[in-house]
GROMACS .gro file of C-alpha atoms in nm:
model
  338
    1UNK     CA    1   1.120   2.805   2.359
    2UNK     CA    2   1.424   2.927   2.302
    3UNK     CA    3   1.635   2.703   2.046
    4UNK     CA    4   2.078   2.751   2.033
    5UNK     CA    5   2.185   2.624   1.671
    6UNK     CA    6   2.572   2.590   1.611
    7UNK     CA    7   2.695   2.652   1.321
    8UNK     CA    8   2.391   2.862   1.212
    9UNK     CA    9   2.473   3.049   0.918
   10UNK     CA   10   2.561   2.700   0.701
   11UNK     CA   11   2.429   2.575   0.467
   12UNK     CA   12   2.190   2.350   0.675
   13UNK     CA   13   2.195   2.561   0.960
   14UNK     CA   14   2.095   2.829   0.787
   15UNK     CA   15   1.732   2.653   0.619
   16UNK     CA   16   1.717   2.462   0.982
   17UNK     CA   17   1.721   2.838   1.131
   18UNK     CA   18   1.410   3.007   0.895
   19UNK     CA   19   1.190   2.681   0.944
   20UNK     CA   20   1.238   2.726   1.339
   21UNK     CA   21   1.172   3.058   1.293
   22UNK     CA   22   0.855   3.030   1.097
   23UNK     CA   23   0.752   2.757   1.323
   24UNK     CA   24   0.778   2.961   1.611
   25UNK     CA   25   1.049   2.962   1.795
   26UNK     CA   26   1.326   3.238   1.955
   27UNK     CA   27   1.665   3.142   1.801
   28UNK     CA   28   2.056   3.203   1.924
   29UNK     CA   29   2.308   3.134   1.637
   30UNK     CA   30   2.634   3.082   1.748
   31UNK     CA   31   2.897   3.099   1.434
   32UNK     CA   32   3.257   3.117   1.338
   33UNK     CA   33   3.205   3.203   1.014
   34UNK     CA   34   3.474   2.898   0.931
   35UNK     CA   35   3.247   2.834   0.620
   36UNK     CA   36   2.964   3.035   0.606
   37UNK     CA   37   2.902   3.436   0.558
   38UNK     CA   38   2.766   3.690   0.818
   39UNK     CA   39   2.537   3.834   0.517
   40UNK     CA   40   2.292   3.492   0.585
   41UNK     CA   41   2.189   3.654   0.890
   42UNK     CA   42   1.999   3.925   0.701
   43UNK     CA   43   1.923   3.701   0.473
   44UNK     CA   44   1.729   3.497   0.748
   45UNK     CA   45   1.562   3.801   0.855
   46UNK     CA   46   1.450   3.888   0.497
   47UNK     CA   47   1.278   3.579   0.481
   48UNK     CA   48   1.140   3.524   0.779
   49UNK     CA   49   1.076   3.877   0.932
   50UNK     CA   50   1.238   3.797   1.235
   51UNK     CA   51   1.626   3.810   1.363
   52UNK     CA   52   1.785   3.573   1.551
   53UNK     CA   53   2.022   3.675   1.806
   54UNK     CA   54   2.394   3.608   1.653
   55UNK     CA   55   2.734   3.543   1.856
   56UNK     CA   56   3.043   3.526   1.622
   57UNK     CA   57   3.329   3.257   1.769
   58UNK     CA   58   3.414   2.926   1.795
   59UNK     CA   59   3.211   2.667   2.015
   60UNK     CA   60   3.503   2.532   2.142
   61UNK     CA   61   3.554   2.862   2.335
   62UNK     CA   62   3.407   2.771   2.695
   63UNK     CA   63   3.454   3.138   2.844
   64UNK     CA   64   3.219   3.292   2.553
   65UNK     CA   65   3.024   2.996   2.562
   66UNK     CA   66   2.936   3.018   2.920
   67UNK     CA   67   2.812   3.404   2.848
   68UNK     CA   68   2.544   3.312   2.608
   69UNK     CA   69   2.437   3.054   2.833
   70UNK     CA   70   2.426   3.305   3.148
   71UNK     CA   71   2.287   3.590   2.907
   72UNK     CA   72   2.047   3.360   2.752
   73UNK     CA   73   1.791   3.044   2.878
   74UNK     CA   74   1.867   2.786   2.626
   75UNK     CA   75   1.599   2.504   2.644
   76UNK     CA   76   1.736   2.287   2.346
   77UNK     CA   77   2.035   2.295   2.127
   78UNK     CA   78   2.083   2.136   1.753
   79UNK     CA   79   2.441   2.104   1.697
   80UNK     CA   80   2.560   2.159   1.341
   81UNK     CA   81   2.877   2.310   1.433
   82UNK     CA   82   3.206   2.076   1.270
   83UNK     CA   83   3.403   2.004   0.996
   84UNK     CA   84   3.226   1.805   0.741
   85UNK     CA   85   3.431   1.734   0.421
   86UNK     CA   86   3.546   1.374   0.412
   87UNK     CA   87   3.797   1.377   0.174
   88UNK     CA   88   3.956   1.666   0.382
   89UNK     CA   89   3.909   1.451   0.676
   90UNK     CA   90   4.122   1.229   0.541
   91UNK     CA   91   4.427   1.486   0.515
   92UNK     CA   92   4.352   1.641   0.802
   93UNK     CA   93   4.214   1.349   1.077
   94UNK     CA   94   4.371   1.617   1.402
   95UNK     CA   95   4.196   1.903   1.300
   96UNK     CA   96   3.890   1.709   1.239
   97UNK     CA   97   3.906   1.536   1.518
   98UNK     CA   98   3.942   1.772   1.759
   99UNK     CA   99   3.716   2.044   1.603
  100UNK     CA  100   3.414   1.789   1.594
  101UNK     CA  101   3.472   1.634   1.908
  102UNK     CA  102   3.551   1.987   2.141
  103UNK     CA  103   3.255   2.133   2.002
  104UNK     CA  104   3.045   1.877   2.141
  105UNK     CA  105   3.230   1.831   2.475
  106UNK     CA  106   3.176   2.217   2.536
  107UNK     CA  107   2.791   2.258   2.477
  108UNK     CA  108   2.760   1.928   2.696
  109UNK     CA  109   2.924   2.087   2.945
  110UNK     CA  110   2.710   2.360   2.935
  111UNK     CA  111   2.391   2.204   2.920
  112UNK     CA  112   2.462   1.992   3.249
  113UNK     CA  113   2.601   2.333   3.440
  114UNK     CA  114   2.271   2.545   3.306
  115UNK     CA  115   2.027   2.250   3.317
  116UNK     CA  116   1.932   2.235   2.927
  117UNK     CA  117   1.788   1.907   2.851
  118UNK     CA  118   1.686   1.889   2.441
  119UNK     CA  119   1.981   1.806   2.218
  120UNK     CA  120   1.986   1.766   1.850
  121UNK     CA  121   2.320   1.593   1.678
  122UNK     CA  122   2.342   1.624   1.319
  123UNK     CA  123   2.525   1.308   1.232
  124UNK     CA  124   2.521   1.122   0.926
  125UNK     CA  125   2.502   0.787   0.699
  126UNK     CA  126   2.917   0.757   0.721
  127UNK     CA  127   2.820   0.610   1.074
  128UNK     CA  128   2.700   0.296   0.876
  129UNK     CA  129   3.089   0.242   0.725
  130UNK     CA  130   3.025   0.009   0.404
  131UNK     CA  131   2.698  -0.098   0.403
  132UNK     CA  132   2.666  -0.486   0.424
  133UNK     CA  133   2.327  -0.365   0.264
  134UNK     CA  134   2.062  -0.157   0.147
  135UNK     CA  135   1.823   0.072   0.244
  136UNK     CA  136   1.980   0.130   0.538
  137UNK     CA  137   1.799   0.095   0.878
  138UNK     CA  138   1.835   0.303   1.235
  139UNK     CA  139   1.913  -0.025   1.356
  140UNK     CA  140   2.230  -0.174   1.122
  141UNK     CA  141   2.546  -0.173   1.305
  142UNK     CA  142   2.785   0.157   1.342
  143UNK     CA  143   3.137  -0.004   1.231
  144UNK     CA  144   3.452   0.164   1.176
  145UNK     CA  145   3.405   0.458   0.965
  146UNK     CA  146   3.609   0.504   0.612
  147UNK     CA  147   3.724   0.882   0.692
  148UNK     CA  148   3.820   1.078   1.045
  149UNK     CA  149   3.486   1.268   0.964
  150UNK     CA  150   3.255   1.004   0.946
  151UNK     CA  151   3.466   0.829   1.272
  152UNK     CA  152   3.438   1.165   1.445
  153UNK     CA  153   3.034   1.113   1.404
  154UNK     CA  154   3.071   0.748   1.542
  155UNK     CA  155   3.220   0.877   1.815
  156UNK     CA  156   3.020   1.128   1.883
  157UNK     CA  157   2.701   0.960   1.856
  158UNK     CA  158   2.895   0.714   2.160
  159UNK     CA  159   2.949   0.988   2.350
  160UNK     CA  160   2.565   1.118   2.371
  161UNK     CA  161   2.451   0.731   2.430
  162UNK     CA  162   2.640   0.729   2.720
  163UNK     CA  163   2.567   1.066   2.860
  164UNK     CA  164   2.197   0.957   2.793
  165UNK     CA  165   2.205   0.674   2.973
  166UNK     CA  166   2.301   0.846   3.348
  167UNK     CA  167   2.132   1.164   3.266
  168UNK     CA  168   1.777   1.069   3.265
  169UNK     CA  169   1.600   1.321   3.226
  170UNK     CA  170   1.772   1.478   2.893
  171UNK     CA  171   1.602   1.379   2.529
  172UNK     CA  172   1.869   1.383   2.267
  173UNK     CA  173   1.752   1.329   1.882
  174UNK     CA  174   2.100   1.164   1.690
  175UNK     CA  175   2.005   1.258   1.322
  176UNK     CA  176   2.127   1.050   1.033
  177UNK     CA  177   2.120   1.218   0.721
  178UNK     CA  178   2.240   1.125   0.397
  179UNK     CA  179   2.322   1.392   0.093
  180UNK     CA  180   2.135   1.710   0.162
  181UNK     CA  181   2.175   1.970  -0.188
  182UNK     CA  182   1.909   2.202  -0.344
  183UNK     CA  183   1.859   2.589  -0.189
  184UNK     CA  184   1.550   2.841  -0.051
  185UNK     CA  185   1.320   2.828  -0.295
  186UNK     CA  186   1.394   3.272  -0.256
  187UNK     CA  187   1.732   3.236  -0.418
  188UNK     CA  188   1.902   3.390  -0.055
  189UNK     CA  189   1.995   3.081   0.099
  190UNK     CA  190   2.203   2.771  -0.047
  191UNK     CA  191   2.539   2.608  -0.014
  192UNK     CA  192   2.871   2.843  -0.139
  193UNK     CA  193   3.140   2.710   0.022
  194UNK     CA  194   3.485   2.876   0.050
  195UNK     CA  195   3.708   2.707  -0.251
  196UNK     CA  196   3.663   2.442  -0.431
  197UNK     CA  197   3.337   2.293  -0.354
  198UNK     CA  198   3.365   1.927  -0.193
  199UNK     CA  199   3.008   1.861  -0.228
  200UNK     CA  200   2.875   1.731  -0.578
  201UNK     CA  201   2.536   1.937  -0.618
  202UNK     CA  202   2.744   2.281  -0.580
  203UNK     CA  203   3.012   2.139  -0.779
  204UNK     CA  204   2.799   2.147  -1.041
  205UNK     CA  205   2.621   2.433  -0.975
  206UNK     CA  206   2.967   2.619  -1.036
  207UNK     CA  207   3.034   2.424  -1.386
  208UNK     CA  208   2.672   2.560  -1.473
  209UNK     CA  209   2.742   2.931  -1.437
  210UNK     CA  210   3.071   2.914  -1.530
  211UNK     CA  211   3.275   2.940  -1.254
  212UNK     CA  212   3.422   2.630  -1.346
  213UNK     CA  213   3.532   2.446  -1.627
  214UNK     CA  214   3.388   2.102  -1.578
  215UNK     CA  215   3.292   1.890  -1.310
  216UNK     CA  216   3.505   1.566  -1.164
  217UNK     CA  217   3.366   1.237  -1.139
  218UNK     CA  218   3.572   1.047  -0.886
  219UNK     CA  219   3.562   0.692  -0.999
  220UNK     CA  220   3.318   0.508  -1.222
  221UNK     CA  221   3.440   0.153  -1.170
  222UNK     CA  222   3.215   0.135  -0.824
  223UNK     CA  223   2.944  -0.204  -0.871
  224UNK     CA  224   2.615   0.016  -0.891
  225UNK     CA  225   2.432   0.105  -1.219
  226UNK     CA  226   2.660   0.293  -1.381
  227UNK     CA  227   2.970   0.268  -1.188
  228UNK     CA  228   2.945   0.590  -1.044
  229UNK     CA  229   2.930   0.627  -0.719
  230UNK     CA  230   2.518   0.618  -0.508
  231UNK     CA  231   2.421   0.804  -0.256
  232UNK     CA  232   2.053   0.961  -0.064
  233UNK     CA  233   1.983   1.285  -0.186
  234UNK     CA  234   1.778   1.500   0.060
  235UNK     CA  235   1.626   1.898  -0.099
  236UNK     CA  236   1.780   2.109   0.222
  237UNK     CA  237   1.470   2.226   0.287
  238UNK     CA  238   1.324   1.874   0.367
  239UNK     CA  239   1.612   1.850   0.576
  240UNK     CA  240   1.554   2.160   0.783
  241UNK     CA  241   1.212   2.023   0.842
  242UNK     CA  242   1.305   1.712   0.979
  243UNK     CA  243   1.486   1.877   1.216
  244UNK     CA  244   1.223   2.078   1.386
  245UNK     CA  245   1.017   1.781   1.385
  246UNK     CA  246   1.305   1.600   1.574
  247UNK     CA  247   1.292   1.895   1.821
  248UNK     CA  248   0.907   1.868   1.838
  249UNK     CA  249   0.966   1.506   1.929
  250UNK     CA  250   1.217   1.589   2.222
  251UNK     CA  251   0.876   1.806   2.394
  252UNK     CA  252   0.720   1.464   2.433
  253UNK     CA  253   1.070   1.352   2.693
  254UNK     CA  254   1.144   1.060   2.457
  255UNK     CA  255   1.522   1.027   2.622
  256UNK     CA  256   1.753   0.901   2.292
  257UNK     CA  257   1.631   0.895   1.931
  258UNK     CA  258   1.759   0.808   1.610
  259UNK     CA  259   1.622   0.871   1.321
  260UNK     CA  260   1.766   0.901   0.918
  261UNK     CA  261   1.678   1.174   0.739
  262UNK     CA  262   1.707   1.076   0.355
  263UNK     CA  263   1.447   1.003   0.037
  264UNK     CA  264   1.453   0.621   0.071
  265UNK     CA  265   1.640   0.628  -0.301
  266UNK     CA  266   1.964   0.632  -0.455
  267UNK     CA  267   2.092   0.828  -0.722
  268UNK     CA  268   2.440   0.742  -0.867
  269UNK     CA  269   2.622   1.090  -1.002
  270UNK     CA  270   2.579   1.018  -1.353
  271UNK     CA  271   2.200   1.049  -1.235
  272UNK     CA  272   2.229   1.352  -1.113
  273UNK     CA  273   2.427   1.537  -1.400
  274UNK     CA  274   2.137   1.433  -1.605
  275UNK     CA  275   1.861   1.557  -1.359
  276UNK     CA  276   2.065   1.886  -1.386
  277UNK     CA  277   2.066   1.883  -1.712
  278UNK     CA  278   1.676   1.797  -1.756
  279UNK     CA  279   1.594   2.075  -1.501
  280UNK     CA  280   1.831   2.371  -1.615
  281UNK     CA  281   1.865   2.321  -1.975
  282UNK     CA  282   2.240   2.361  -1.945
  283UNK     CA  283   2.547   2.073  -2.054
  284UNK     CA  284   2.708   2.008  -1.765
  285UNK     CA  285   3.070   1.864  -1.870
  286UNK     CA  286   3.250   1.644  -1.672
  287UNK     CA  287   3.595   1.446  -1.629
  288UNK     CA  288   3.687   1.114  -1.503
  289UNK     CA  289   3.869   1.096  -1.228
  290UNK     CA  290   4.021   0.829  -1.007
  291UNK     CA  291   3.802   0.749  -0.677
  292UNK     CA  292   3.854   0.950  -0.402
  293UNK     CA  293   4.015   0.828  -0.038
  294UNK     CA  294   3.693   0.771   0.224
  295UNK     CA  295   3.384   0.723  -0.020
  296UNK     CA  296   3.165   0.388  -0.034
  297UNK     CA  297   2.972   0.273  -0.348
  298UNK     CA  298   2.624   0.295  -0.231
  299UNK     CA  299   2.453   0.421   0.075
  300UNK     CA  300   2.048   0.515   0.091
  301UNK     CA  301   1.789   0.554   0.402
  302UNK     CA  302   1.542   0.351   0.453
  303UNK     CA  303   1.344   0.643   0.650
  304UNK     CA  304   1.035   0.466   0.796
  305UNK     CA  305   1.096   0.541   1.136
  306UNK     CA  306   1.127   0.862   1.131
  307UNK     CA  307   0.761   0.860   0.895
  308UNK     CA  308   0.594   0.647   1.125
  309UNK     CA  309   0.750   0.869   1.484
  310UNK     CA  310   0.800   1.213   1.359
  311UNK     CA  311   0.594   1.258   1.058
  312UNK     CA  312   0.863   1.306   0.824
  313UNK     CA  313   0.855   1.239   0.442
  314UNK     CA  314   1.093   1.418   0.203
  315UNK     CA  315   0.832   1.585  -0.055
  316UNK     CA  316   1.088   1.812  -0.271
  317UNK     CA  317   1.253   1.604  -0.574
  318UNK     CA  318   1.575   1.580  -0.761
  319UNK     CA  319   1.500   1.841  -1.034
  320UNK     CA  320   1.371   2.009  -0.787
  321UNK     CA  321   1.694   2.033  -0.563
  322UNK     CA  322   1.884   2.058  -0.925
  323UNK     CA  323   1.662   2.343  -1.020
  324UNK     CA  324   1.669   2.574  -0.677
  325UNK     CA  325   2.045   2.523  -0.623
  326UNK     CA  326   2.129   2.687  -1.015
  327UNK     CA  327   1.838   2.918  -0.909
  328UNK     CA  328   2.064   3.057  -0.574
  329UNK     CA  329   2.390   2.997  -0.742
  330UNK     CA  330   2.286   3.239  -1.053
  331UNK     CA  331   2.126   3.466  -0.819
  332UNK     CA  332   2.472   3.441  -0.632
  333UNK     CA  333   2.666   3.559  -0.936
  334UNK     CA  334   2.456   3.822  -0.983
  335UNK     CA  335   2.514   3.947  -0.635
  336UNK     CA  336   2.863   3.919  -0.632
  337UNK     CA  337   2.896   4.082  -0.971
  338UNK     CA  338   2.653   4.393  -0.828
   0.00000   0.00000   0.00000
């Protein structure tokens, strides 16, 4: 079975990529490179001892697209390709907007002209807006998103209900997750974005080794624990195996499924500089800063559906997650600095 994963050489695509791999199937990566590095690839291979085939542009391209699809027989598809940081969402709704939403309009396209049936959606807990309460549940409302990001999922996930309901014969997984963080437990794979990070677990990851000077806490007058803000934080890896799973699921024809992908806990930020702290052995300094446009309180999964139908149960920890991502970011110094 041959599986095409957008966005491939992410962070999450990336982990999603070496567990399809070792699980046995042939994998296409299709990858702009808008925020990830063509070095993963090897990577990849390194760990898995096998090589995807790689295509380097933009989904949105149709023309290029459509040659994979003629060149290839795609039987299912997990979509990771998009924009994904909500506070740039916020500055930037057009570009978010119409990256998220094109990307998805093309490979439908594609998938009713070349007869591919399996879809995978990796959406997330913004769907949920500001949760009413939690553990959240598959079946609380969507409402109005706080960020173009999180809207851009909303609609998105709209989009493949409908499609689902007159095509039926295609079995589309819409997956929910929450905060993935942590790394390969080989040190080659992990989250490095370009800049400033806009993701807390690499944030600090950066403050460990140095890079930066201290880490910013964007409010702590939210009503949780400490008044930091709480959210469901998933190791990657766990992550990359529920999504196999998900595609394992699609093999049975289940038409639409959604599922969240999360731990079942929260952990408010102070939380997590501590777990850091416990697990590395290094201070991890931090500022104060006022809360940032787009972010909720508290959001965590409740994930017993996707126990109970796929199998799936988050087994890595916090300190573990804490541990693996210094682990890749030091060994990510050392590379650079090589």
């Amino acid at each position: 079975m041959r599986v095409l994963v957008t966005g491939g050489l992410g962070f999450i695509g990336s982990h999603t990529v070496c567990d399809l791999l070792e699980s046995g199937y042939d994998v296409t990566i299709i990858d702009n490179l808008y925020n990830s590095k063509e070095v993963v690839l090897e990577r990849i291979k390194e760990i898995t001892g096998r090589a995807p085939n790689f295509y380097k542009f933009d989904v949105q391209n149709k023309e290029k697209l459509e040659e994979v699809f003629k060149k290839e027989k795609i039987d299912a598809i997990i979509h990771f390709a998009g924009y994904k940081a909500v506070g740039e969402s916020v500055e930037k709704p057009l570009e978010y907007y119409e990256n998220n939403l094109d990307t998805t309009f093309a490979l439908l396209w594609m998938m009713k002209k070349y007869g591919t049936k399996n879809f995978v959606f990796s959406s997330s807990a913004t769907i949920y807006g500001v949760p009413d309460k939690v553990p959240l549940k598959e079946t609380d409302p969507r409402k109005e998103a706080t960020s173009p990001y999180g809207e851009s999922k909303v609609m998105i996930e709209r989009i493949l209900e409908d499609v689902s309901h007159v095509n039926k014969d295609y079995n589309i997984a819409i997956l929910r997750y929450f905060n993935p963080i942590g790394a390969h437990k080989s040190g080659l794979l992990g989250e490095d974005p370009n800049g400033i990070p806009n993701n807390l677990l690499p944030y600090i990851n950066k403050v460990a080794v140095g890079e930066l000077k201290y880490l910013n806490v964007f409010g702590n007058d939210y009503p949780t624990k400490d008044g930091t803000g709480v959210r469901d934080y998933i190791h990657v890896l766990d992550l990359a195996r529920g999504h196999v799973l998900a595609l394992k699921k699609l093999e049975t024809n289940p038409g639409l499924v959604i599922y969240n992908l999360g731990t079942g806990k929260g952990t408010s930020v102070l939380e997590m500089i501590k777990a850091y702290e416990e697990a590395t052995n290094i201070k991890i300094p931090y500022e104060i800063k006022p809360r940032r446009s787009g972010d909720v309180a508290i959001n965590y999964a409740d994930c017993s559906k996707a126990n109970i139908e796929l199998g799936f149960k988050a087994k890595y920890t916090i300190k573990d997650a804490c541990l693996d991502g210094y682990n890749y970011q030091l060994a990510e110094e050392k590379r650079k600095n090589s």
